[in-house]
Amino acid sequence: MSEENQSANGVLVVEDNPVNAMVNRLMLERLGVPVTIAENGKVALEKLREARFRLVLMDISMPEMDGVEATRIIRSGAEPGIDSAVPIIAITAHTLQGDAEEFLGAGMNACLSKPVSLEAMEETIRNFML
């Protein structure tokens, strides 16, 4: 693990539904991972400017700024102070054919379908944070 990753915070969970945000927080904390919550993509960009995160779990459908738009902005590298290479994982109920391709095309690294199991969350943490 690089020194830069060691100094980064844990996971930024971007989720507008308070119950889903709490469930994700509880799963991540159970795995020993620090968590910060953002209510939408706009707030996520603010939090990413303020601190470095090792992983972003990004909901897709949110008010003000959805997950796809936020991911495109992050990946553009145009936002000062935001790590454009931070791993971004979609967490979504959108599971129609072509949805995952759209999310990956926007720059997300992988997709998790809601409801996310503890096992899937643990595997994601293992694959993208270790």
Backbone as a ProteinNet text record, in pm:
[ID]
protein_1_A
[PRIMARY]
MSEENQSANGVLVVEDNPVNAMVNRLMLERLGVPVTIAENGKVALEKLREARFRLVLMDISMPEMDGVEATRIIRSGAEPGIDSAVPIIAITAHTLQGDAEEFLGAGMNACLSKPVSLEAMEETIRNFML
[TERTIARY]
84.5	0	88.9	59.1	142.8	122.3	221	211.6	90.5	62.1	-52.8	-182.4	-198.2	-318.6	-329.2	-216.9	-220.4	-270.1	-242.8	-285.9	-428.9	-488.4	-624.5	-724.1	-840.3	-950.2	-1006.9	-1108.9	-1170.2	-1256.2	-1385.6	-1478.2	-1575.6	-1598	-1702.8	-1824.3	-1932.7	-2058.8	-2148	-2184.1	-2268.9	-2406.5	-2501.8	-2633.3	-2736.3	-2844.2	-2946.1	-3047.5	-3063	-3158.6	-3092.7	-3144.5	-3079.8	-3070.8	-3170.9	-3167.2	-3055.7	-3045.9	-2938.7	-2802.1	-2790.9	-2663.7	-2624.3	-2722.1	-2693.8	-2653.4	-2723	-2689.6	-2547.6	-2513.6	-2376.9	-2274.6	-2304.1	-2212.7	-2190.8	-2299.9	-2288.3	-2206.4	-2229.5	-2151.3	-2003.2	-1973.4	-1833	-1765.5	-1836.8	-1779.3	-1756.6	-1845.4	-1826.3	-1698.5	-1663.6	-1540	-1419.2	-1440.8	-1331	-1289	-1380.5	-1348.2	-1414.3	-1337	-1397	-1488.2	-1599	-1700.1	-1734.9	-1750.8	-1806.2	-1924.8	-2033.9	-2155	-2173.5	-2214.4	-2255.3	-2394.4	-2484.5	-2624.1	-2646.9	-2552.7	-2569	-2432.7	-2429.9	-2303.6	-2239.7	-2320.8	-2268.4	-2194.4	-2255.8	-2192.4	-2068.4	-2075	-1959.2	-1839.1	-1860.7	-1750.1	-1689.6	-1773.4	-1723.3	-1637	-1685.9	-1610.7	-1480.1	-1481.6	-1359.2	-1257.7	-1303.8	-1211.2	-1147.1	-1222.2	-1177.8	-1083.5	-1098.4	-1020.2	-1001.4	-900.8	-875.9	-942.6	-1002.9	-1067	-1004.3	-1006.8	-949.8	-1049.3	-1179.6	-1284.6	-1409.8	-1485.3	-1615	-1720	-1823.2	-1938.9	-2047.1	-2083.1	-2166.2	-2302.2	-2407.1	-2542.2	-2558.6	-2649.8	-2670.6	-2779.3	-2896.9	-3010.7	-3016.3	-2982.9	-2985.8	-3030.8	-3088.9	-3126.4	-3002.9	-3018.2	-2915.6	-2806.2	-2739.2	-2638.1	-2631.8	-2658.1	-2657.9	-2515.3	-2506.6	-2376.5	-2297	-2365.7	-2295.7	-2232.6	-2308.8	-2254.7	-2137.6	-2153.5	-2045.6	-1920.1	-1937.6	-1823	-1752.4	-1828.2	-1767.4	-1685.6	-1737.8	-1664.5	-1536.7	-1545.2	-1426.9	-1321.7	-1363.5	-1269.6	-1210.6	-1278.6	-1230.2	-1096.7	-1069.4	-947	-953.2	-1067.8	-1081.9	-1109.7	-1138.6	-1170.7	-1045.2	-997.5	-877.7	-898.1	-798.4	-800.6	-869.3	-932.1	-1000.6	-911.9	-890.9	-813	-895.6	-861.5	-940.5	-926.3	-832.1	-810.3	-872.8	-942.3	-1002.1	-1095.9	-1089	-1182.3	-1326.5	-1416	-1557.8	-1639	-1720.5	-1805.1	-1950.4	-2023.3	-2166.2	-2240.7	-2333.4	-2427.4	-2564.1	-2633.2	-2753.7	-2860.3	-2983.5	-3094.9	-3116.7	-3044.5	-3054.2	-2978.6	-3052.4	-2987.1	-3032.1	-3084.5	-3124	-3000.7	-3018.7	-2907.7	-2859.7	-2731.9	-2674.5	-2645.6	-2710.3	-2685.5	-2541.1	-2490.6	-2352.9	-2254.4	-2278.5	-2189.5	-2188.8	-2307.7	-2315.5	-2232.5	-2244.9	-2173.5	-2022.8	-1982	-1839	-1787.3	-1870.3	-1832.8	-1815.5	-1885.4	-1872.1	-1745.3	-1680.4	-1556.1	-1560.5	-1673.1	-1680.2	-1600	-1546	-1460.4	-1536.8	-1654.4	-1734.4	-1874.3	-1964.5	-2102.8	-2145.6	-2217.9	-2282.2	-2432.2	-2510.9	-2655.7	-2713.8	-2814.5	-2887.1	-2987.3	-3012.3	-2942.4	-2804.2	-2707.4	-2569.8	-2552.9	-2498.9	-2474.4	-2341.5	-2326.7	-2200.5	-2086.5	-2113.3	-2009.8	-1963.8	-2059	-2023.8	-1947.3	-1986.8	-1917.5	-1775.2	-1758.7	-1626	-1536.1	-1591.6	-1514	-1470.5	-1559.7	-1527.2	-1415.1	-1424.2	-1319.7	-1187.1	-1190.5	-1068.6	-1008.9	-1092.7	-1044	-992.5	-1051.3	-1018.7	-945.1	-936.4	-869	-743.2	-724.5	-605.8	-493
-117.4	0	123.5	219.2	338	427.4	514	607.7	698.2	735.6	820.7	752.4	624	551.3	536.6	521.3	507.3	634.7	751.5	876.9	912.8	840.3	868.5	818.5	883.5	840.6	710.7	661.9	536.3	550.7	524.5	519.3	636.8	698.3	798.2	727.8	724.1	665	778.9	775.1	879.5	817.2	855.8	790.6	888.9	912.1	1006.5	946.1	814.4	749.4	725.4	788.3	775.2	631.5	548.5	409.3	334.3	350.1	284.6	334.1	463.4	519.1	455.7	440.3	382	234.4	160.4	18.3	5.3	87.7	84.2	120.3	222.8	262.2	146.8	81.8	-27.6	-143.7	-177.5	-286.6	-250	-129.1	-88.1	-80.2	-25.9	-18.8	-158.3	-251	-390.7	-448.9	-400.8	-444.3	-361.8	-268.8	-189.2	-73	-26.1	80.3	211.3	320.4	450.7	496.3	564.5	601.9	750	814.7	949.2	939.4	1011	1006.1	1139.2	1130.9	1247.3	1217.1	1316	1294.8	1293.6	1345.3	1348.3	1376.5	1377.1	1396.4	1531.4	1633	1767.5	1772.7	1714.9	1708.8	1620.1	1512.6	1423.7	1499.8	1583.8	1662.8	1753.5	1814.4	1899	1817.4	1699.6	1614.8	1566.3	1537.5	1493.2	1606.9	1730.2	1844.7	1862	1828.2	1848.1	1739.4	1617.9	1504.4	1400.9	1317.3	1206.7	1081.5	1004.7	879.1	766.3	648.1	531.5	467.5	498.4	437.6	523.4	530.9	598.1	495.9	480.6	398.9	496.8	494.7	598.9	544.8	596.5	567.8	632.4	583	637.2	744.4	711.9	804.4	887.9	1017.9	1109	1246.8	1326.7	1463	1553.1	1665.1	1768	1724.4	1613.4	1560.6	1409.7	1336.3	1190.5	1135.1	1004.7	939.6	938.7	928.8	928	1064.4	1171.7	1306	1333.8	1297.3	1318.4	1241.8	1118	1037.3	1100.8	1147.9	1212.4	1335.1	1412.1	1530	1487.4	1386.3	1336.7	1289.2	1208.7	1151.2	1255.2	1368.3	1470.3	1529.8	1525.6	1586.5	1737.6	1794.9	1939.9	2004.6	1923.4	1976.4	1979.3	2098.8	2109.4	2039.9	1963.5	1897.6	1762.6	1721.7	1592.6	1491.4	1376.9	1267.7	1202.8	1228.4	1177	1025.5	963.7	819.4	738.5	804.3	732.2	624.1	501.8	398.6	437.1	423.3	455.3	331.8	288	170.9	216.1	183.1	213.8	120.8	178.5	99	138.6	44	81.7	-25.8	19.3	-70.7	-84.8	-5.9	-12.4	-135.6	-237.2	-361.4	-406.5	-313.9	-348.6	-368.6	-444.6	-467	-331.1	-308.6	-183.6	-84.7	-100	-6.1	-12.3	-132.5	-146.1	-87.9	-110.3	-55.3	97	157.3	304.2	354.4	286.5	329.9	313.6	201.7	179.2	279.1	310.8	407.6	547.9	576.8	706.9	714.4	598.4	597.7	520.9	457.9	377.8	250.6	198.6	80.4	-51.3	-48.9	-170	-130.3	-227.3	-203.2	-306.5	-261.2	-349.3	-325.3	-433.2	-420.6	-412.7	-326	-317.2	-429.9	-486.9	-459.1	-525.2	-454.3	-503.5	-594.4	-711.8	-804.7	-770.8	-815.3	-795.7	-862.6	-979.4	-1050.7	-970.7	-912.5	-831.1	-706.8	-645.7	-527.2	-563.8	-675.5	-719.2	-748.4	-813.2	-843	-713.7	-615.9	-486.9	-418	-418.1	-357.2	-428.1	-558.9	-637.8	-606.8	-597.5	-575.3	-433.8	-334.1	-196.4	-118.4	-174.3	-98.2	-165.1	-292	-359.9	-366.3
0	0	0	-87	-96.5	24.2	48.3	158.5	140.9	16.2	-12.9	28.9	-2.3	36.7	187.2	255.1	399.7	465.8	405.6	466	427.3	333.3	290.2	394.1	394.6	480.9	426.7	492	451.2	327.1	343	231	237.6	122.3	108.9	50.6	126.4	81.5	34.2	-93.7	-151.5	-173.7	-89.2	-87.1	-31.9	-107.1	-63.6	32.1	32.6	120.7	256.3	363.8	495	545.5	516.3	561.8	489.3	357.2	281.7	326.4	353	400.2	533.1	623.8	754.5	740	653.8	633.1	578.8	479.4	425.1	531.8	612	719.8	816.6	858	954.9	898.6	770.6	710.1	705.3	661.4	650.2	786.5	884.1	1019.4	1075.4	1043.8	1087.2	1027.1	907.1	840.6	884.9	978.6	1032.6	944	860.1	765.3	809.3	819.6	850.7	736.3	770.7	673.1	686.1	571.3	561.9	467.1	498.9	417.1	343.9	217.7	139.3	83.6	87.1	48	-101.9	-179.2	-324.9	-388.1	-521.5	-591.6	-566.1	-551.4	-525.3	-391.3	-288.1	-156.4	-161.9	-240.4	-254.5	-309	-410.2	-465.5	-359.2	-275.6	-166.9	-70.8	-33.5	61.1	-1.4	-130.8	-199.1	-211.6	-213.3	-213.3	-75.6	29.4	167.2	216.2	164.1	215.1	105.7	123	29.8	86.1	-2.3	35.2	-43.9	14	-53.6	-148.3	-130.5	-211.6	-200.6	-311.2	-311.7	-352	-268.5	-302.2	-345.4	-473.5	-533.6	-576	-512.4	-558.8	-696.3	-776	-909.5	-909.9	-860.6	-865.2	-738.1	-753.1	-639.1	-687.3	-596.2	-633.1	-645.9	-708.3	-730.8	-827.2	-799.8	-891.3	-873.5	-982.6	-971.8	-974.4	-952.9	-943.2	-1072.3	-1186.1	-1314.5	-1340.5	-1318	-1339.5	-1244.9	-1117.5	-1020.2	-1060.5	-1106.9	-1148.8	-1268.2	-1364.8	-1481.6	-1440.6	-1345.4	-1297.5	-1226.5	-1141	-1069.6	-1169.4	-1265.4	-1362.1	-1458	-1475.1	-1568.8	-1525	-1394.7	-1343.5	-1339.3	-1370.5	-1376.8	-1240.8	-1140.6	-1008.2	-920.8	-887.9	-803	-668.5	-627.8	-498.2	-495.7	-606	-609.5	-681.3	-616.2	-675.3	-785.5	-909.2	-1021.7	-1039.5	-968.3	-980.6	-866.9	-774.3	-662.2	-716.3	-662.9	-708.3	-674.6	-773.1	-755.2	-790.8	-695	-713.9	-714	-820.1	-825.6	-731.3	-654.8	-576.4	-628.1	-688.1	-760.8	-763.4	-777.2	-802.8	-953.1	-1033.6	-1179.4	-1228	-1266.9	-1308	-1446.6	-1525.5	-1661.4	-1748.2	-1853.9	-1947	-1998.8	-1996.2	-2043.3	-1932.1	-1814.9	-1704.9	-1657.9	-1632.3	-1583.6	-1684.2	-1812.6	-1915.2	-1911.9	-1888.6	-1878	-1760	-1646	-1526	-1543.3	-1599.9	-1624.9	-1728.8	-1828.1	-1929.4	-1873.2	-1763.9	-1698.3	-1614.1	-1592.6	-1516	-1385.9	-1357	-1234.7	-1254.4	-1145.2	-1151.6	-1146.3	-1084.1	-1069	-1024.4	-1020.9	-979.3	-876.7	-775.2	-678.5	-687.8	-689.1	-694.2	-554.3	-537.9	-411.2	-405.1	-288.6	-163.6	-162.3	-111.1	-106.9	14.7	-8.3	102.7	169.2	291.8	363.5	287.6	228.9	154.8	32.6	-41	-157.9	-115.6	-4.5	45.7	85.3	153.8	196.6	76.2	-25.4	-145.4	-215.8	-220.6	-281.6	-205.8	-74.6	8.6	-16.7	-19.4	-42.2	-180.2	-283	-419.2	-443.8	-378.5	-413.5	-305.3	-184.5	-77.9	-26.3	-52.3	3.3	-98.1
[MASK]
++++++++++++++++++++++++++++++++++++++++++++++++++++++++++++++++++++++++++++++++++++++++++++++++++++++++++++++++++++++++++++++++++

